[in-house]
């Protein structure tokens, strides 16, 4: 009879309807997920101490130069350096160099080093580790191609590891699970005043 459908046809139409409804719900969920608000990390004050897990850090200033800190020799031919001057204090009971992971250059600069080299400012030696409870002035240095553009303000991201008194594997204290503490924006000196590290 016209207008009537067999049982199998009705089942097919119901299945198609459910499938269409499911597609709408999934599409809505994906759209909601993609438009969710990403939390904005705080902008930290220049020259003020910041607690970052194992470290207390104070980011003071940045410079762009063709020389490493405390030397008169030029950097590698065709390269310059971004120099971040900061103070770091090891808050733990053990010697550590994890400050290298605590501060990251967050401004994209073409060809810049993935990780910096650390220099101790009191003797300009390359710094490997810091002793506990001994604040040290240092410079973190990233080299980059001399023809790369450096913006007027450079952003650094500070990350901290979380302390766990007993880890699950060895039942020992552990610093792990990095989290972003905030960012520090530092102005780059003009070319007339830059280069005097």
JSON list of N, CA, C and O in Angstrom, two decimals, residues 108-135:
[
{"chain": "A", "resi": 108, "resn": "UNK", "atom": "N", "xyz": [59.91, 33.36, 18.53]},
{"chain": "A", "resi": 108, "resn": "UNK", "atom": "CA", "xyz": [60.54, 32.64, 17.42]},
{"chain": "A", "resi": 108, "resn": "UNK", "atom": "C", "xyz": [61.54, 33.53, 16.68]},
{"chain": "A", "resi": 108, "resn": "UNK", "atom": "O", "xyz": [61.20, 34.62, 16.22]},
{"chain": "A", "resi": 109, "resn": "UNK", "atom": "N", "xyz": [62.78, 33.07, 16.60]},
{"chain": "A", "resi": 109, "resn": "UNK", "atom": "CA", "xyz": [63.83, 33.75, 15.84]},
{"chain": "A", "resi": 109, "resn": "UNK", "atom": "C", "xyz": [64.48, 32.71, 14.95]},
{"chain": "A", "resi": 109, "resn": "UNK", "atom": "O", "xyz": [64.98, 31.69, 15.44]},
{"chain": "A", "resi": 110, "resn": "UNK", "atom": "N", "xyz": [64.45, 32.95, 13.66]},
{"chain": "A", "resi": 110, "resn": "UNK", "atom": "CA", "xyz": [64.92, 31.96, 12.69]},
{"chain": "A", "resi": 110, "resn": "UNK", "atom": "C", "xyz": [66.35, 31.56, 12.97]},
{"chain": "A", "resi": 110, "resn": "UNK", "atom": "O", "xyz": [67.24, 32.41, 13.10]},
{"chain": "A", "resi": 111, "resn": "UNK", "atom": "N", "xyz": [66.60, 30.25, 13.08]},
{"chain": "A", "resi": 111, "resn": "UNK", "atom": "CA", "xyz": [67.95, 29.73, 13.24]},
{"chain": "A", "resi": 111, "resn": "UNK", "atom": "C", "xyz": [68.54, 29.84, 14.63]},
{"chain": "A", "resi": 111, "resn": "UNK", "atom": "O", "xyz": [69.72, 29.55, 14.84]},
{"chain": "A", "resi": 112, "resn": "UNK", "atom": "N", "xyz": [67.74, 30.26, 15.62]},
{"chain": "A", "resi": 112, "resn": "UNK", "atom": "CA", "xyz": [68.26, 30.39, 16.99]},
{"chain": "A", "resi": 112, "resn": "UNK", "atom": "C", "xyz": [68.52, 29.01, 17.59]},
{"chain": "A", "resi": 112, "resn": "UNK", "atom": "O", "xyz": [67.85, 28.03, 17.26]},
{"chain": "A", "resi": 113, "resn": "UNK", "atom": "N", "xyz": [69.50, 28.94, 18.50]},
{"chain": "A", "resi": 113, "resn": "UNK", "atom": "CA", "xyz": [69.81, 27.69, 19.19]},
{"chain": "A", "resi": 113, "resn": "UNK", "atom": "C", "xyz": [68.58, 27.17, 19.92]},
{"chain": "A", "resi": 113, "resn": "UNK", "atom": "O", "xyz": [67.80, 27.95, 20.48]},
{"chain": "A", "resi": 114, "resn": "UNK", "atom": "N", "xyz": [68.44, 25.86, 19.94]},
{"chain": "A", "resi": 114, "resn": "UNK", "atom": "CA", "xyz": [67.32, 25.25, 20.67]},
{"chain": "A", "resi": 114, "resn": "UNK", "atom": "C", "xyz": [67.50, 25.41, 22.18]},
{"chain": "A", "resi": 114, "resn": "UNK", "atom": "O", "xyz": [66.53, 25.61, 22.91]},
{"chain": "A", "resi": 115, "resn": "UNK", "atom": "N", "xyz": [68.75, 25.35, 22.64]},
{"chain": "A", "resi": 115, "resn": "UNK", "atom": "CA", "xyz": [69.05, 25.51, 24.07]},
{"chain": "A", "resi": 115, "resn": "UNK", "atom": "C", "xyz": [70.18, 26.51, 24.24]},
{"chain": "A", "resi": 115, "resn": "UNK", "atom": "O", "xyz": [71.08, 26.60, 23.40]},
{"chain": "A", "resi": 116, "resn": "UNK", "atom": "N", "xyz": [70.17, 27.25, 25.33]},
{"chain": "A", "resi": 116, "resn": "UNK", "atom": "CA", "xyz": [71.21, 28.27, 25.53]},
{"chain": "A", "resi": 116, "resn": "UNK", "atom": "C", "xyz": [72.49, 27.68, 26.13]},
{"chain": "A", "resi": 116, "resn": "UNK", "atom": "O", "xyz": [72.51, 26.55, 26.61]},
{"chain": "A", "resi": 117, "resn": "UNK", "atom": "N", "xyz": [73.53, 28.49, 26.11]},
{"chain": "A", "resi": 117, "resn": "UNK", "atom": "CA", "xyz": [74.74, 28.23, 26.89]},
{"chain": "A", "resi": 117, "resn": "UNK", "atom": "C", "xyz": [74.72, 29.19, 28.07]},
{"chain": "A", "resi": 117, "resn": "UNK", "atom": "O", "xyz": [74.36, 30.36, 27.92]},
{"chain": "A", "resi": 118, "resn": "UNK", "atom": "N", "xyz": [75.07, 28.70, 29.26]},
{"chain": "A", "resi": 118, "resn": "UNK", "atom": "CA", "xyz": [75.03, 29.52, 30.48]},
{"chain": "A", "resi": 118, "resn": "UNK", "atom": "C", "xyz": [76.43, 29.98, 30.84]},
{"chain": "A", "resi": 118, "resn": "UNK", "atom": "O", "xyz": [77.38, 29.20, 30.81]},
{"chain": "A", "resi": 119, "resn": "UNK", "atom": "N", "xyz": [76.54, 31.26, 31.20]},
{"chain": "A", "resi": 119, "resn": "UNK", "atom": "CA", "xyz": [77.81, 31.84, 31.65]},
{"chain": "A", "resi": 119, "resn": "UNK", "atom": "C", "xyz": [77.62, 32.42, 33.04]},
{"chain": "A", "resi": 119, "resn": "UNK", "atom": "O", "xyz": [76.63, 33.10, 33.32]},
{"chain": "A", "resi": 120, "resn": "UNK", "atom": "N", "xyz": [78.59, 32.15, 33.92]},
{"chain": "A", "resi": 120, "resn": "UNK", "atom": "CA", "xyz": [78.60, 32.71, 35.26]},
{"chain": "A", "resi": 120, "resn": "UNK", "atom": "C", "xyz": [79.20, 34.12, 35.18]},
{"chain": "A", "resi": 120, "resn": "UNK", "atom": "O", "xyz": [80.31, 34.29, 34.68]},
{"chain": "A", "resi": 121, "resn": "UNK", "atom": "N", "xyz": [78.50, 35.12, 35.65]},
{"chain": "A", "resi": 121, "resn": "UNK", "atom": "CA", "xyz": [78.93, 36.49, 35.42]},
{"chain": "A", "resi": 121, "resn": "UNK", "atom": "C", "xyz": [80.13, 36.90, 36.25]},
{"chain": "A", "resi": 121, "resn": "UNK", "atom": "O", "xyz": [80.89, 37.77, 35.85]},
{"chain": "A", "resi": 122, "resn": "UNK", "atom": "N", "xyz": [80.36, 36.27, 37.40]},
{"chain": "A", "resi": 122, "resn": "UNK", "atom": "CA", "xyz": [81.48, 36.71, 38.22]},
{"chain": "A", "resi": 122, "resn": "UNK", "atom": "C", "xyz": [82.84, 36.35, 37.63]},
{"chain": "A", "resi": 122, "resn": "UNK", "atom": "O", "xyz": [83.84, 37.00, 37.93]},
{"chain": "A", "resi": 123, "resn": "UNK", "atom": "N", "xyz": [82.89, 35.30, 36.78]},
{"chain": "A", "resi": 123, "resn": "UNK", "atom": "CA", "xyz": [84.17, 34.99, 36.13]},
{"chain": "A", "resi": 123, "resn": "UNK", "atom": "C", "xyz": [84.01, 34.68, 34.64]},
{"chain": "A", "resi": 123, "resn": "UNK", "atom": "O", "xyz": [84.98, 34.33, 33.97]},
{"chain": "A", "resi": 124, "resn": "UNK", "atom": "N", "xyz": [82.79, 34.82, 34.13]},
{"chain": "A", "resi": 124, "resn": "UNK", "atom": "CA", "xyz": [82.47, 34.62, 32.71]},
{"chain": "A", "resi": 124, "resn": "UNK", "atom": "C", "xyz": [82.82, 33.22, 32.21]},
{"chain": "A", "resi": 124, "resn": "UNK", "atom": "O", "xyz": [83.05, 33.03, 31.02]},
{"chain": "A", "resi": 125, "resn": "UNK", "atom": "N", "xyz": [82.85, 32.27, 33.12]},
{"chain": "A", "resi": 125, "resn": "UNK", "atom": "CA", "xyz": [83.08, 30.88, 32.73]},
{"chain": "A", "resi": 125, "resn": "UNK", "atom": "C", "xyz": [81.75, 30.23, 32.34]},
{"chain": "A", "resi": 125, "resn": "UNK", "atom": "O", "xyz": [80.68, 30.63, 32.81]},
{"chain": "A", "resi": 126, "resn": "UNK", "atom": "N", "xyz": [81.84, 29.21, 31.48]},
{"chain": "A", "resi": 126, "resn": "UNK", "atom": "CA", "xyz": [80.63, 28.46, 31.14]},
{"chain": "A", "resi": 126, "resn": "UNK", "atom": "C", "xyz": [80.15, 27.74, 32.40]},
{"chain": "A", "resi": 126, "resn": "UNK", "atom": "O", "xyz": [80.94, 27.12, 33.13]},
{"chain": "A", "resi": 127, "resn": "UNK", "atom": "N", "xyz": [78.88, 27.85, 32.67]},
{"chain": "A", "resi": 127, "resn": "UNK", "atom": "CA", "xyz": [78.30, 27.36, 33.92]},
{"chain": "A", "resi": 127, "resn": "UNK", "atom": "C", "xyz": [77.63, 26.01, 33.68]},
{"chain": "A", "resi": 127, "resn": "UNK", "atom": "O", "xyz": [76.80, 25.87, 32.78]},
{"chain": "A", "resi": 128, "resn": "UNK", "atom": "N", "xyz": [78.02, 25.02, 34.48]},
{"chain": "A", "resi": 128, "resn": "UNK", "atom": "CA", "xyz": [77.44, 23.69, 34.35]},
{"chain": "A", "resi": 128, "resn": "UNK", "atom": "C", "xyz": [76.34, 23.45, 35.40]},
{"chain": "A", "resi": 128, "resn": "UNK", "atom": "O", "xyz": [75.26, 22.97, 35.07]},
{"chain": "A", "resi": 129, "resn": "UNK", "atom": "N", "xyz": [76.62, 23.75, 36.66]},
{"chain": "A", "resi": 129, "resn": "UNK", "atom": "CA", "xyz": [75.68, 23.46, 37.75]},
{"chain": "A", "resi": 129, "resn": "UNK", "atom": "C", "xyz": [75.69, 24.61, 38.74]},
{"chain": "A", "resi": 129, "resn": "UNK", "atom": "O", "xyz": [76.65, 25.37, 38.83]},
{"chain": "A", "resi": 130, "resn": "UNK", "atom": "N", "xyz": [74.62, 24.69, 39.54]},
{"chain": "A", "resi": 130, "resn": "UNK", "atom": "CA", "xyz": [74.55, 25.64, 40.64]},
{"chain": "A", "resi": 130, "resn": "UNK", "atom": "C", "xyz": [74.40, 24.90, 41.95]},
{"chain": "A", "resi": 130, "resn": "UNK", "atom": "O", "xyz": [73.61, 23.96, 42.07]},
{"chain": "A", "resi": 131, "resn": "UNK", "atom": "N", "xyz": [75.15, 25.38, 42.95]},
{"chain": "A", "resi": 131, "resn": "UNK", "atom": "CA", "xyz": [75.07, 24.81, 44.28]},
{"chain": "A", "resi": 131, "resn": "UNK", "atom": "C", "xyz": [73.78, 25.27, 44.97]},
{"chain": "A", "resi": 131, "resn": "UNK", "atom": "O", "xyz": [73.20, 26.30, 44.61]},
{"chain": "A", "resi": 132, "resn": "UNK", "atom": "N", "xyz": [73.33, 24.53, 45.97]},
{"chain": "A", "resi": 132, "resn": "UNK", "atom": "CA", "xyz": [72.12, 24.94, 46.70]},
{"chain": "A", "resi": 132, "resn": "UNK", "atom": "C", "xyz": [72.31, 26.26, 47.44]},
{"chain": "A", "resi": 132, "resn": "UNK", "atom": "O", "xyz": [73.40, 26.57, 47.92]},
{"chain": "A", "resi": 133, "resn": "UNK", "atom": "N", "xyz": [71.22, 27.02, 47.52]},
{"chain": "A", "resi": 133, "resn": "UNK", "atom": "CA", "xyz": [71.13, 28.24, 48.35]},
{"chain": "A", "resi": 133, "resn": "UNK", "atom": "C", "xyz": [72.24, 29.25, 48.06]},
{"chain": "A", "resi": 133, "resn": "UNK", "atom": "O", "xyz": [72.70, 29.94, 48.97]},
{"chain": "A", "resi": 134, "resn": "UNK", "atom": "N", "xyz": [72.68, 29.34, 46.82]},
{"chain": "A", "resi": 134, "resn": "UNK", "atom": "CA", "xyz": [73.74, 30.28, 46.45]},
{"chain": "A", "resi": 134, "resn": "UNK", "atom": "C", "xyz": [73.28, 31.07, 45.23]},
{"chain": "A", "resi": 134, "resn": "UNK", "atom": "O", "xyz": [73.46, 30.62, 44.09]},
{"chain": "A", "resi": 135, "resn": "UNK", "atom": "N", "xyz": [72.66, 32.24, 45.42]},
{"chain": "A", "resi": 135, "resn": "UNK", "atom": "CA", "xyz": [72.21, 33.03, 44.26]},
{"chain": "A", "resi": 135, "resn": "UNK", "atom": "C", "xyz": [73.39, 33.40, 43.37]},
{"chain": "A", "resi": 135, "resn": "UNK", "atom": "O", "xyz": [74.45, 33.82, 43.87]}
]
